[in-house]
């Protein structure tokens, strides 16, 4: 017997279908920032790198601050052991727009932003004998310090670093209290490849692999049930299409186009309403959906074994919920407790494990319920998603002065470490820490085509090498791999994964379909003809 999903799960996942795609992004944590507002020139061609500033007060280690290096000035050491420990001094006047009242002897000078350009402050500090300059921003953010227009060649020989307001104020208090403050300036380089990216790649590929086989198994069971009814000559075969597809949504061309438009509106809403309370609402919704989907996934997995299938056929009536299986009732408390634990402890370093478990359950559920009926719909859906990703990651900067997708994914202005619609793994060997992340949309949308390919192969009794699943799965894995290569070439700046994945998957399926003569069937019906109802549908290896 084919397991039917509860109607509440069906509605809930459809709601999340719009929710999850707003997190379509692969990121490794922005470390190096690029600025194209002014062209690079001699002496003003540095990348904007983050700088670590460990401090000591009266010889005792204190806080380590993070600043950003300027476009100009020499590059900093990449290792702490090579960075010199230097004494800190406070500028007088504080803005350092004119010659300080006292002569410096190689100290790092702490100055306030404003009243003159960054390059002017630096030249004054260098002329006064400073070995480096720390500029305190007028807010808790970091500002990109560029050269002034008309400065064609700069000859600045001391490092320039900007610190946020709270860090600068803290350092100034120590100096004003006549404490001896010393510090180091260095900018660690990120590893070319972090192990977290490898595990995240395996997680994404493995999720699609499991969801594909589960979806294909369900489709095969439905086909077997339908063939049995046809073979027996039962009048029930007229109702098979309705019964067997209950709880399954097939996307149409119109809905594929509307989906991207609605997802764009939802993304703008996230961007505009991003705040602590709004994230709390998303956390509650994520927990509710995660519990529902985790129960469905676990029950379905248990019932997929023929030995345990009968367990899920015993039901009890529950007020407001209707008939619920005993197996669901047994699993429900564990799912609720796991979701609550994640919600309470989501700020802790280990919370990513619970988020990934809930997220994977949600993804598998969506790939079970939402189906692409043919290649035509798949091409429209992924093409729209392709343009959606490019627009909201790159083009949106022209209107909003920042990448809307990246801002939403990071959870800026919310007080939270990102939104809960991402799979993430902590970067293990990155000196800057952070997480490698991938949006649900980068797994769900390509996964729809991959699961479609495997369902077609099983229904057509195609072997693995002659089918389309192996090509689609390989195309997804290769596209995601290229995404991570681009991510590292861009120094960790977030990349739209579908920019690389979509051409690989669509190109592979279209080329293979044309070469094997199945393109018309894949494009229109999406299902092979089964003239003989007694044909045994079995996966081939």
Short mmCIF file of C-alpha atoms in Angstrom, two decimals:
data_model
loop_
_atom_site.label_atom_id
_atom_site.label_comp_id
_atom_site.label_asym_id
_atom_site.label_seq_id
_atom_site.Cartn_x
_atom_site.Cartn_y
_atom_site.Cartn_z
CA UNK A 1 0.00 0.00 0.00
CA UNK A 2 1.24 3.49 -0.81
CA UNK A 3 1.56 5.78 2.18
CA UNK A 4 -0.61 8.91 1.99
CA UNK A 5 0.54 12.19 3.46
CA UNK A 6 -1.62 14.09 5.89
CA UNK A 7 -3.47 17.02 4.38
CA UNK A 8 -1.93 19.41 6.90
CA UNK A 9 1.55 18.43 5.75
CA UNK A 10 0.49 19.04 2.18
CA UNK A 11 -0.69 22.58 2.89
CA UNK A 12 2.24 23.41 5.14
CA UNK A 13 4.87 22.38 2.64
CA UNK A 14 3.15 24.34 -0.12
CA UNK A 15 3.44 27.42 2.09
CA UNK A 16 7.10 26.74 2.68
CA UNK A 17 7.59 26.20 -1.06
CA UNK A 18 7.55 29.98 -1.38
CA UNK A 19 9.44 30.47 1.87
CA UNK A 20 12.46 28.29 1.17
CA UNK A 21 13.48 29.66 -2.19
CA UNK A 22 14.24 33.10 -0.82
CA UNK A 23 17.47 31.54 0.50
CA UNK A 24 19.07 30.51 -2.80
CA UNK A 25 22.73 31.22 -2.23
CA UNK A 26 26.07 29.58 -1.64
CA UNK A 27 28.45 31.47 0.61
CA UNK A 28 31.64 30.98 2.51
CA UNK A 29 31.63 34.15 4.57
CA UNK A 30 32.73 37.43 3.00
CA UNK A 31 36.37 38.09 3.82
CA UNK A 32 37.68 40.16 0.93
CA UNK A 33 35.44 42.91 -0.40
CA UNK A 34 35.68 44.52 -3.82
CA UNK A 35 34.79 48.07 -4.75
CA UNK A 36 34.32 49.20 -8.34
CA UNK A 37 33.10 52.74 -7.68
CA UNK A 38 36.57 54.17 -8.31
CA UNK A 39 39.21 52.70 -10.62
CA UNK A 40 42.38 51.27 -9.14
CA UNK A 41 45.56 53.28 -9.58
CA UNK A 42 49.20 53.05 -8.48
CA UNK A 43 49.36 53.15 -4.70
CA UNK A 44 45.60 52.66 -4.44
CA UNK A 45 44.94 49.15 -5.66
CA UNK A 46 44.55 47.02 -2.51
CA UNK A 47 41.64 44.69 -1.94
CA UNK A 48 39.52 45.42 1.10
CA UNK A 49 40.73 42.77 3.54
CA UNK A 50 39.56 42.16 7.08
CA UNK A 51 42.23 42.80 9.71
CA UNK A 52 42.63 41.22 13.12
CA UNK A 53 43.70 43.57 15.92
CA UNK A 54 44.61 41.61 19.10
CA UNK A 55 45.32 43.97 22.00
CA UNK A 56 47.15 43.92 25.33
CA UNK A 57 46.59 46.31 28.23
CA UNK A 58 49.48 46.64 30.69
CA UNK A 59 50.89 43.41 29.27
CA UNK A 60 47.71 41.38 29.70
CA UNK A 61 45.80 40.05 26.71
CA UNK A 62 42.48 41.78 26.10
CA UNK A 63 39.93 41.73 23.29
CA UNK A 64 40.68 41.03 19.64
CA UNK A 65 38.99 43.49 17.31
CA UNK A 66 38.26 43.20 13.59
CA UNK A 67 38.80 46.07 11.18
CA UNK A 68 39.06 46.54 7.43
CA UNK A 69 42.12 47.60 5.48
CA UNK A 70 42.12 50.59 3.13
CA UNK A 71 42.52 50.64 -0.63
CA UNK A 72 45.88 52.35 -0.11
CA UNK A 73 48.93 51.67 2.01
CA UNK A 74 51.16 48.56 2.29
CA UNK A 75 49.69 45.10 2.76
CA UNK A 76 49.72 43.55 6.21
CA UNK A 77 51.31 40.36 7.49
CA UNK A 78 49.14 37.27 7.14
CA UNK A 79 50.40 35.47 10.27
CA UNK A 80 50.18 36.68 13.84
CA UNK A 81 53.69 35.46 14.72
CA UNK A 82 55.16 37.81 12.10
CA UNK A 83 53.13 40.85 13.21
CA UNK A 84 55.00 43.33 15.40
CA UNK A 85 53.59 44.31 18.81
CA UNK A 86 53.28 48.12 18.71
CA UNK A 87 52.24 50.70 21.29
CA UNK A 88 49.01 52.65 20.74
CA UNK A 89 48.73 56.44 20.95
CA UNK A 90 45.70 58.74 20.62
CA UNK A 91 45.85 61.58 18.10
CA UNK A 92 45.72 65.19 19.25
CA UNK A 93 43.80 66.73 17.52
CA UNK A 94 41.54 63.65 17.43
CA UNK A 95 40.76 63.89 13.68
CA UNK A 96 44.48 64.05 12.73
CA UNK A 97 43.72 66.55 9.97
CA UNK A 98 46.63 68.70 11.12
CA UNK A 99 50.07 67.97 12.58
CA UNK A 100 49.80 66.29 16.03
CA UNK A 101 50.93 68.33 19.04
CA UNK A 102 53.53 65.71 19.95
CA UNK A 103 56.12 63.78 17.97
CA UNK A 104 55.51 60.08 17.46
CA UNK A 105 58.22 57.43 17.63
CA UNK A 106 56.69 54.53 15.72
CA UNK A 107 53.39 54.17 17.62
CA UNK A 108 50.06 53.19 16.07
CA UNK A 109 47.95 56.32 16.13
CA UNK A 110 44.21 56.19 16.87
CA UNK A 111 42.18 58.88 15.08
CA UNK A 112 38.53 59.76 14.57
CA UNK A 113 36.83 59.85 11.20
CA UNK A 114 35.75 63.18 9.70
CA UNK A 115 36.82 66.74 8.78
CA UNK A 116 39.29 65.61 6.09
CA UNK A 117 39.94 62.72 3.73
CA UNK A 118 41.37 59.35 4.77
CA UNK A 119 44.47 59.92 2.68
CA UNK A 120 45.06 63.31 4.31
CA UNK A 121 44.87 61.78 7.80
CA UNK A 122 47.29 59.05 6.77
CA UNK A 123 49.83 61.46 5.27
CA UNK A 124 49.74 63.63 8.40
CA UNK A 125 50.17 60.57 10.66
CA UNK A 126 53.05 59.21 8.59
CA UNK A 127 54.80 62.59 8.61
CA UNK A 128 54.43 62.70 12.41
CA UNK A 129 56.24 59.37 12.80
CA UNK A 130 53.37 56.88 13.17
CA UNK A 131 53.96 53.28 12.08
CA UNK A 132 50.24 52.66 11.35
CA UNK A 133 46.93 54.45 11.65
CA UNK A 134 43.65 53.18 13.09
CA UNK A 135 40.62 55.22 12.04
CA UNK A 136 37.52 55.00 14.24
CA UNK A 137 34.31 54.92 12.23
CA UNK A 138 31.30 56.96 13.36
CA UNK A 139 29.12 53.82 13.55
CA UNK A 140 29.44 50.15 14.43
CA UNK A 141 29.82 49.24 10.73
CA UNK A 142 33.01 49.15 8.69
CA UNK A 143 33.51 51.62 5.85
CA UNK A 144 35.54 51.11 2.70
CA UNK A 145 38.33 53.68 2.62
CA UNK A 146 39.19 54.69 -0.95
CA UNK A 147 41.44 57.31 -2.50
CA UNK A 148 40.28 60.78 -3.38
CA UNK A 149 39.52 61.76 -6.95
CA UNK A 150 42.47 63.42 -8.63
CA UNK A 151 45.05 61.50 -6.57
CA UNK A 152 46.68 59.64 -9.43
CA UNK A 153 49.71 58.31 -7.56
CA UNK A 154 49.89 57.80 -3.80
CA UNK A 155 53.06 57.21 -1.82
CA UNK A 156 51.75 55.97 1.54
CA UNK A 157 54.00 53.64 3.50
CA UNK A 158 52.04 52.88 6.68
CA UNK A 159 49.08 50.47 7.06
CA UNK A 160 45.62 51.99 7.33
CA UNK A 161 42.83 50.15 9.17
CA UNK A 162 39.32 51.18 10.09
CA UNK A 163 37.73 50.02 13.35
CA UNK A 164 34.04 50.17 14.33
CA UNK A 165 32.95 52.82 16.81
CA UNK A 166 32.63 50.51 19.80
CA UNK A 167 36.12 49.05 19.32
CA UNK A 168 37.73 52.47 18.95
CA UNK A 169 35.92 53.86 21.99
CA UNK A 170 37.06 50.91 24.11
CA UNK A 171 40.71 51.42 23.11
CA UNK A 172 40.53 55.14 23.76
CA UNK A 173 39.23 54.58 27.30
CA UNK A 174 42.29 52.47 28.14
CA UNK A 175 44.68 55.12 26.80
CA UNK A 176 42.83 57.95 28.57
CA UNK A 177 43.20 55.95 31.82
CA UNK A 178 47.00 56.03 31.31
CA UNK A 179 47.12 52.29 30.62
CA UNK A 180 49.78 50.98 28.25
CA UNK A 181 48.02 49.55 25.21
CA UNK A 182 49.90 47.49 22.64
CA UNK A 183 48.48 45.72 19.61
CA UNK A 184 49.24 43.79 16.44
CA UNK A 185 47.88 44.18 12.93
CA UNK A 186 47.63 41.18 10.61
CA UNK A 187 45.27 39.86 7.96
CA UNK A 188 45.05 36.03 7.87
CA UNK A 189 44.38 34.42 4.52
CA UNK A 190 41.56 31.98 4.08
CA UNK A 191 42.43 28.43 2.98
CA UNK A 192 41.90 27.70 -0.70
CA UNK A 193 39.39 24.98 0.19
CA UNK A 194 37.74 24.43 3.56
CA UNK A 195 36.56 20.97 4.62
CA UNK A 196 33.15 22.49 5.39
CA UNK A 197 32.57 23.04 1.66
CA UNK A 198 33.29 19.38 0.95
CA UNK A 199 30.80 18.22 3.59
CA UNK A 200 28.21 20.75 2.41
CA UNK A 201 28.60 19.45 -1.16
CA UNK A 202 28.09 15.89 0.07
CA UNK A 203 25.07 16.98 2.13
CA UNK A 204 23.38 18.66 -0.84
CA UNK A 205 24.09 15.81 -3.26
CA UNK A 206 23.09 13.19 -0.70
CA UNK A 207 19.80 14.95 0.06
CA UNK A 208 18.81 15.01 -3.61
CA UNK A 209 19.93 11.39 -4.00
CA UNK A 210 17.73 10.19 -1.11
CA UNK A 211 14.75 12.32 -2.15
CA UNK A 212 15.04 11.12 -5.76
CA UNK A 213 14.98 7.45 -4.89
CA UNK A 214 12.12 7.94 -2.48
CA UNK A 215 10.10 9.88 -5.07
CA UNK A 216 10.85 7.30 -7.77
CA UNK A 217 9.90 4.47 -5.41
CA UNK A 218 6.58 6.18 -4.70
CA UNK A 219 5.90 6.69 -8.42
CA UNK A 220 6.77 3.05 -9.12
CA UNK A 221 4.41 1.83 -6.37
CA UNK A 222 1.64 4.00 -7.80
CA UNK A 223 2.27 2.60 -11.27
CA UNK A 224 2.21 -0.99 -9.96
CA UNK A 225 -1.06 -0.32 -8.15
CA UNK A 226 -2.54 1.21 -11.28
CA UNK A 227 -1.46 -1.72 -13.45
CA UNK A 228 -2.97 -4.21 -11.00
CA UNK A 229 -6.31 -2.43 -11.18
CA UNK A 230 -6.17 -2.33 -14.97
CA UNK A 231 -5.21 -6.02 -15.13
CA UNK A 232 -8.07 -7.01 -12.85
CA UNK A 233 -10.47 -4.98 -14.95
CA UNK A 234 -11.69 -3.13 -11.90
CA UNK A 235 -13.95 -0.11 -12.26
CA UNK A 236 -11.73 1.62 -9.75
CA UNK A 237 -9.18 2.35 -12.45
CA UNK A 238 -11.17 5.43 -13.39
CA UNK A 239 -10.34 6.93 -10.01
CA UNK A 240 -6.72 5.86 -9.90
CA UNK A 241 -5.26 9.08 -11.25
CA UNK A 242 -7.00 11.04 -8.52
CA UNK A 243 -6.29 8.61 -5.71
CA UNK A 244 -2.68 7.82 -6.52
CA UNK A 245 -1.62 11.42 -6.86
CA UNK A 246 -3.33 12.66 -3.71
CA UNK A 247 -0.97 14.91 -1.80
CA UNK A 248 1.17 15.58 -4.90
CA UNK A 249 1.36 18.92 -6.70
CA UNK A 250 2.44 19.09 -10.33
CA UNK A 251 3.91 22.39 -11.45
CA UNK A 252 2.62 24.02 -14.63
CA UNK A 253 4.30 26.55 -16.88
CA UNK A 254 2.12 29.35 -15.51
CA UNK A 255 2.74 28.39 -11.89
CA UNK A 256 6.50 28.18 -12.57
CA UNK A 257 6.51 31.77 -13.80
CA UNK A 258 4.23 33.00 -11.02
CA UNK A 259 6.33 31.21 -8.45
CA UNK A 260 9.41 33.29 -9.26
CA UNK A 261 7.39 36.51 -9.17
CA UNK A 262 5.84 35.66 -5.80
CA UNK A 263 9.24 34.52 -4.47
CA UNK A 264 10.67 37.90 -5.49
CA UNK A 265 7.95 39.71 -3.56
CA UNK A 266 8.60 37.52 -0.55
CA UNK A 267 12.33 38.21 -0.76
CA UNK A 268 11.70 41.97 -0.80
CA UNK A 269 9.45 41.58 2.24
CA UNK A 270 12.23 39.72 4.06
CA UNK A 271 14.68 42.44 3.10
CA UNK A 272 12.45 45.32 4.22
CA UNK A 273 11.12 43.72 7.40
CA UNK A 274 14.37 42.12 8.50
CA UNK A 275 14.51 42.52 12.27
CA UNK A 276 14.81 40.42 15.42
CA UNK A 277 11.07 39.87 15.81
CA UNK A 278 10.66 38.94 12.15
CA UNK A 279 13.41 36.33 12.45
CA UNK A 280 11.60 34.96 15.50
CA UNK A 281 8.47 34.50 13.39
CA UNK A 282 10.49 32.67 10.74
CA UNK A 283 12.02 30.45 13.43
CA UNK A 284 8.55 29.46 14.68
CA UNK A 285 7.37 28.69 11.14
CA UNK A 286 10.54 26.76 10.44
CA UNK A 287 10.06 24.67 13.59
CA UNK A 288 6.43 23.89 12.76
CA UNK A 289 7.31 22.89 9.22
CA UNK A 290 10.38 20.99 10.40
CA UNK A 291 8.37 18.95 12.92
CA UNK A 292 5.71 18.10 10.35
CA UNK A 293 8.22 17.20 7.68
CA UNK A 294 10.52 15.31 10.03
CA UNK A 295 7.59 13.15 11.15
CA UNK A 296 6.56 12.53 7.56
CA UNK A 297 10.10 11.64 6.57
CA UNK A 298 10.64 9.25 9.45
CA UNK A 299 7.26 7.57 9.09
CA UNK A 300 7.76 7.22 5.35
CA UNK A 301 11.22 5.79 5.80
CA UNK A 302 10.01 3.19 8.31
CA UNK A 303 7.03 2.25 6.16
CA UNK A 304 9.23 1.88 3.09
CA UNK A 305 10.41 -1.41 4.60
CA UNK A 306 7.83 -4.09 3.88
CA UNK A 307 8.34 -5.63 7.33
CA UNK A 308 7.19 -2.42 9.07
CA UNK A 309 4.64 -1.23 6.52
CA UNK A 310 1.70 -2.72 8.42
CA UNK A 311 2.61 -0.66 11.49
CA UNK A 312 1.59 2.54 9.75
CA UNK A 313 -1.85 1.16 8.83
CA UNK A 314 -3.29 1.34 12.37
CA UNK A 315 -5.00 4.66 13.07
CA UNK A 316 -6.63 6.47 15.96
CA UNK A 317 -8.93 9.49 15.81
CA UNK A 318 -7.42 12.64 17.33
CA UNK A 319 -9.57 15.77 17.95
CA UNK A 320 -9.00 18.50 15.33
CA UNK A 321 -6.54 16.26 13.44
CA UNK A 322 -8.67 13.34 12.38
CA UNK A 323 -7.19 9.88 11.82
CA UNK A 324 -3.53 9.67 12.86
CA UNK A 325 -1.43 6.52 12.76
CA UNK A 326 0.01 5.08 15.96
CA UNK A 327 3.45 5.30 14.38
CA UNK A 328 3.05 9.05 13.86
CA UNK A 329 1.93 9.52 17.47
CA UNK A 330 4.97 7.59 18.68
CA UNK A 331 7.41 9.67 16.65
CA UNK A 332 5.73 13.06 17.21
CA UNK A 333 7.14 13.82 20.71
CA UNK A 334 10.73 13.22 19.60
CA UNK A 335 10.29 15.52 16.59
CA UNK A 336 8.74 18.29 18.70
CA UNK A 337 11.44 18.05 21.37
CA UNK A 338 14.24 18.20 18.77
CA UNK A 339 12.70 21.30 17.15
CA UNK A 340 12.22 23.06 20.50
CA UNK A 341 15.80 22.29 21.55
CA UNK A 342 17.11 23.77 18.31
CA UNK A 343 14.95 26.91 18.69
CA UNK A 344 16.11 27.49 22.28
CA UNK A 345 19.81 26.84 21.65
CA UNK A 346 20.08 28.11 18.06
CA UNK A 347 22.62 30.77 19.08
CA UNK A 348 25.07 28.11 20.27
CA UNK A 349 27.88 26.76 18.12
CA UNK A 350 26.32 23.29 17.81
CA UNK A 351 22.88 24.52 16.70
CA UNK A 352 23.73 24.09 13.00
CA UNK A 353 23.25 20.33 13.41
CA UNK A 354 19.59 20.69 14.41
CA UNK A 355 18.96 23.29 11.70
CA UNK A 356 20.41 21.00 9.02
CA UNK A 357 18.35 18.02 10.20
CA UNK A 358 15.12 20.04 10.08
CA UNK A 359 16.12 21.60 6.78
CA UNK A 360 16.92 18.30 5.08
CA UNK A 361 13.59 16.88 6.25
CA UNK A 362 11.81 19.88 4.76
CA UNK A 363 13.68 19.57 1.45
CA UNK A 364 12.92 15.86 1.12
CA UNK A 365 9.25 16.51 1.86
CA UNK A 366 9.01 19.24 -0.77
CA UNK A 367 10.67 16.99 -3.36
CA UNK A 368 8.11 14.31 -2.47
CA UNK A 369 5.08 16.56 -2.81
CA UNK A 370 6.04 18.94 -5.63
CA UNK A 371 6.74 17.33 -9.00
CA UNK A 372 7.80 18.48 -12.44
CA UNK A 373 5.52 16.67 -14.95
CA UNK A 374 7.80 17.06 -17.97
CA UNK A 375 11.01 18.62 -19.19
CA UNK A 376 9.21 21.63 -20.66
CA UNK A 377 8.00 22.77 -17.25
CA UNK A 378 11.42 22.02 -15.79
CA UNK A 379 13.13 24.22 -18.36
CA UNK A 380 10.73 27.11 -17.68
CA UNK A 381 11.08 26.77 -13.91
CA UNK A 382 14.88 26.56 -13.82
CA UNK A 383 15.27 29.29 -16.45
CA UNK A 384 13.15 31.65 -14.35
CA UNK A 385 15.07 30.65 -11.24
CA UNK A 386 18.33 31.24 -13.13
CA UNK A 387 17.34 34.83 -13.89
CA UNK A 388 15.95 35.24 -10.35
CA UNK A 389 19.30 34.31 -8.80
CA UNK A 390 21.33 36.59 -11.07
CA UNK A 391 19.00 39.53 -10.50
CA UNK A 392 18.78 39.36 -6.70
CA UNK A 393 22.47 38.60 -6.12
CA UNK A 394 24.08 40.92 -8.68
CA UNK A 395 21.62 43.30 -10.38
CA UNK A 396 19.80 44.27 -7.17
CA UNK A 397 22.92 46.21 -6.10
CA UNK A 398 22.05 48.90 -8.64
CA UNK A 399 18.68 49.62 -6.98
CA UNK A 400 19.28 48.79 -3.33
CA UNK A 401 23.05 49.59 -3.11
CA UNK A 402 23.63 46.09 -1.74
CA UNK A 403 22.91 42.53 -2.76
CA UNK A 404 19.41 41.78 -1.47
CA UNK A 405 19.93 38.01 -1.54
CA UNK A 406 23.19 38.19 0.44
CA UNK A 407 21.74 40.61 3.01
CA UNK A 408 18.71 38.36 3.59
CA UNK A 409 20.82 35.18 3.78
CA UNK A 410 23.16 36.72 6.37
CA UNK A 411 20.25 38.08 8.41
CA UNK A 412 21.71 41.59 8.52
CA UNK A 413 20.00 44.02 10.93
CA UNK A 414 18.25 41.13 12.68
CA UNK A 415 20.67 40.41 15.50
CA UNK A 416 20.71 36.76 14.37
CA UNK A 417 23.44 34.75 12.67
CA UNK A 418 21.57 34.25 9.42
CA UNK A 419 18.05 33.11 8.65
CA UNK A 420 16.90 29.51 9.24
CA UNK A 421 16.29 28.70 5.57
CA UNK A 422 19.82 27.52 4.90
CA UNK A 423 21.93 24.43 5.33
CA UNK A 424 25.21 25.39 6.96
CA UNK A 425 28.40 23.90 8.33
CA UNK A 426 31.01 25.82 10.38
CA UNK A 427 34.24 26.55 8.51
CA UNK A 428 36.78 24.36 10.25
CA UNK A 429 40.15 25.77 9.16
CA UNK A 430 39.19 29.36 8.39
CA UNK A 431 40.91 31.86 10.73
CA UNK A 432 37.87 34.10 10.38
CA UNK A 433 35.42 31.38 11.36
CA UNK A 434 31.90 31.69 10.01
CA UNK A 435 29.82 29.16 8.07
CA UNK A 436 29.64 27.71 4.59
CA UNK A 437 25.99 27.90 3.58
CA UNK A 438 23.70 26.80 0.79
CA UNK A 439 20.13 27.93 0.28
CA UNK A 440 17.25 25.48 0.16
CA UNK A 441 16.39 26.69 -3.32
CA UNK A 442 19.76 25.54 -4.66
CA UNK A 443 18.82 21.99 -3.66
CA UNK A 444 15.06 21.90 -4.21
CA UNK A 445 14.82 23.41 -7.69
CA UNK A 446 17.55 21.32 -9.35
CA UNK A 447 16.33 18.36 -7.28
CA UNK A 448 12.95 18.54 -9.03
CA UNK A 449 14.64 17.78 -12.36
CA UNK A 450 16.82 15.06 -10.88
CA UNK A 451 13.85 13.29 -9.26
CA UNK A 452 11.92 13.65 -12.53
CA UNK A 453 14.78 11.95 -14.37
CA UNK A 454 14.89 9.00 -11.96
CA UNK A 455 11.09 8.55 -12.02
CA UNK A 456 11.22 8.45 -15.82
CA UNK A 457 14.07 5.90 -15.78
CA UNK A 458 12.24 3.57 -13.40
CA UNK A 459 8.93 3.78 -15.23
CA UNK A 460 10.72 3.16 -18.54
CA UNK A 461 12.77 0.28 -17.07
CA UNK A 462 15.98 1.97 -18.17
CA UNK A 463 19.30 0.82 -16.85
CA UNK A 464 21.47 3.30 -14.94
CA UNK A 465 23.88 3.91 -17.83
CA UNK A 466 21.16 4.28 -20.45
CA UNK A 467 18.88 6.44 -18.29
CA UNK A 468 18.85 10.12 -17.43
CA UNK A 469 19.24 10.09 -13.66
CA UNK A 470 23.00 9.48 -13.68
CA UNK A 471 23.54 12.37 -16.09
CA UNK A 472 21.28 14.74 -14.15
CA UNK A 473 22.82 13.80 -10.79
CA UNK A 474 26.36 14.20 -12.17
CA UNK A 475 25.42 17.54 -13.72
CA UNK A 476 24.14 18.81 -10.38
CA UNK A 477 27.24 17.66 -8.53
CA UNK A 478 29.54 19.22 -11.13
CA UNK A 479 27.57 22.48 -11.21
CA UNK A 480 27.70 22.78 -7.43
CA UNK A 481 31.42 22.01 -7.50
CA UNK A 482 31.98 24.81 -10.04
CA UNK A 483 30.00 27.09 -7.70
CA UNK A 484 32.44 26.44 -4.86
CA UNK A 485 35.40 27.01 -7.17
CA UNK A 486 33.90 30.37 -8.16
CA UNK A 487 33.22 31.09 -4.49
CA UNK A 488 36.90 30.65 -3.62
CA UNK A 489 38.05 32.65 -6.65
CA UNK A 490 35.78 35.47 -5.43
CA UNK A 491 37.36 35.29 -1.95
CA UNK A 492 34.24 33.99 -0.22
CA UNK A 493 31.81 36.51 -1.74
CA UNK A 494 28.36 34.85 -1.99
CA UNK A 495 27.56 33.22 -5.32
CA UNK A 496 24.18 32.30 -6.89
CA UNK A 497 24.57 28.54 -7.23
CA UNK A 498 21.86 28.22 -9.88
CA UNK A 499 23.99 30.37 -12.17
CA UNK A 500 26.28 27.36 -12.56
CA UNK A 501 23.93 24.44 -11.83
CA UNK A 502 21.05 25.24 -14.21
CA UNK A 503 23.07 25.20 -17.49
CA UNK A 504 24.67 21.87 -16.51
CA UNK A 505 21.39 20.09 -15.68
CA UNK A 506 19.26 21.46 -18.53
CA UNK A 507 22.05 21.03 -21.06
CA UNK A 508 22.67 17.42 -19.97
CA UNK A 509 19.01 16.35 -20.11
CA UNK A 510 18.31 18.06 -23.44
CA UNK A 511 21.44 16.70 -25.13
CA UNK A 512 20.93 13.16 -23.83
CA UNK A 513 17.21 13.21 -24.71
CA UNK A 514 17.94 14.35 -28.26
CA UNK A 515 20.73 11.82 -28.70
CA UNK A 516 18.58 8.89 -27.48
CA UNK A 517 15.40 9.92 -29.27
CA UNK A 518 13.40 10.50 -26.08
CA UNK A 519 13.37 14.30 -26.14
CA UNK A 520 9.79 14.61 -27.44
CA UNK A 521 8.47 12.26 -24.73
CA UNK A 522 10.50 13.99 -22.01
CA UNK A 523 9.39 17.42 -23.23
CA UNK A 524 5.63 16.72 -23.50
CA UNK A 525 4.30 13.83 -21.42
CA UNK A 526 7.27 13.13 -19.18
CA UNK A 527 6.20 9.50 -18.85
CA UNK A 528 7.03 6.52 -21.06
CA UNK A 529 4.21 4.50 -22.59
CA UNK A 530 3.32 1.31 -20.73
CA UNK A 531 1.10 -0.66 -23.13
CA UNK A 532 1.22 -3.87 -21.09
CA UNK A 533 -0.32 -3.57 -17.63
CA UNK A 534 1.42 -6.74 -16.49
CA UNK A 535 4.91 -5.33 -17.07
CA UNK A 536 6.95 -5.58 -13.88
CA UNK A 537 8.35 -2.15 -12.95
CA UNK A 538 11.70 -2.66 -11.33
CA UNK A 539 14.75 -0.40 -11.02
CA UNK A 540 17.64 -1.55 -13.14
CA UNK A 541 21.29 -1.39 -12.16
#
